[in-house]
């Protein structure tokens, strides 16, 4: 319940009276296999009660940011994964359409996708993957991603089965960058993050 903000115009504090949240999930997926191709469509549904979410209000010109229990929260994800296996490795990818349902608000749409491959040649092996999500939401904010949230390139050389040397680069597709817009109780905020340490 104590203020942890260093901004004179914003007070950030917890709420010691929060109730436990309940989370119910249902998912179904089926994999089809044909000559090295694996296709797996999936459907996932999540239903939360007493969800703990950000909450804010303005008091004497200062925005107070805390948390509260919301009525319900629902989440729907529909998409699929594809994988093609070969003697030297495999190529895979996937895409999903997601919808966040917050109480009393219009549905919030987003998507995420990923693509990658693994390869082996004699004592060498290689791994490449990139994942991207366009938006993430809370009940009072939206965060837009400007770069893949995960990107990785790795090469490995095996001297023996138990001894190898490996070189890897993370965040190899540019700086991890995002922008968050917050609108709540008359308060409007915009935060842009460019994480220099999370880059090639």
PDB file of C-alpha atoms in Angstrom, residues 12 17 26 37 46 50 56 60 73 76 78-79 86-87 96 104 120 132 150 173 185:
ATOM      1  CA  UNK A  12       1.869   3.992  -7.634  1.00  0.00           C
ATOM      2  CA  UNK A  17      -7.449  -6.049  -0.015  1.00  0.00           C
ATOM      3  CA  UNK A  26     -10.187 -25.011 -22.118  1.00  0.00           C
ATOM      4  CA  UNK A  37       4.341 -32.244 -42.717  1.00  0.00           C
ATOM      5  CA  UNK A  46      -9.707 -18.760 -20.896  1.00  0.00           C
ATOM      6  CA  UNK A  50     -11.888 -11.621  -9.853  1.00  0.00           C
ATOM      7  CA  UNK A  56      -6.361   4.232 -11.526  1.00  0.00           C
ATOM      8  CA  UNK A  60      -6.161  16.575  -6.691  1.00  0.00           C
ATOM      9  CA  UNK A  73     -11.902 -11.460 -18.096  1.00  0.00           C
ATOM     10  CA  UNK A  76      -9.723 -16.451 -26.970  1.00  0.00           C
ATOM     11  CA  UNK A  78      -7.347 -19.472 -32.547  1.00  0.00           C
ATOM     12  CA  UNK A  79      -4.520 -20.495 -34.847  1.00  0.00           C
ATOM     13  CA  UNK A  86      13.638 -33.436 -43.182  1.00  0.00           C
ATOM     14  CA  UNK A  87      16.764 -35.536 -42.731  1.00  0.00           C
ATOM     15  CA  UNK A  96      -2.571 -17.081 -33.850  1.00  0.00           C
ATOM     16  CA  UNK A 104     -17.574  -3.368 -20.114  1.00  0.00           C
ATOM     17  CA  UNK A 120      22.388 -30.356 -38.746  1.00  0.00           C
ATOM     18  CA  UNK A 132       6.429 -11.315 -33.094  1.00  0.00           C
ATOM     19  CA  UNK A 150      12.199 -12.890 -29.388  1.00  0.00           C
ATOM     20  CA  UNK A 173      16.579  -8.388 -35.450  1.00  0.00           C
ATOM     21  CA  UNK A 185     -10.031   8.140 -15.327  1.00  0.00           C
TER      22      UNK A 185
END
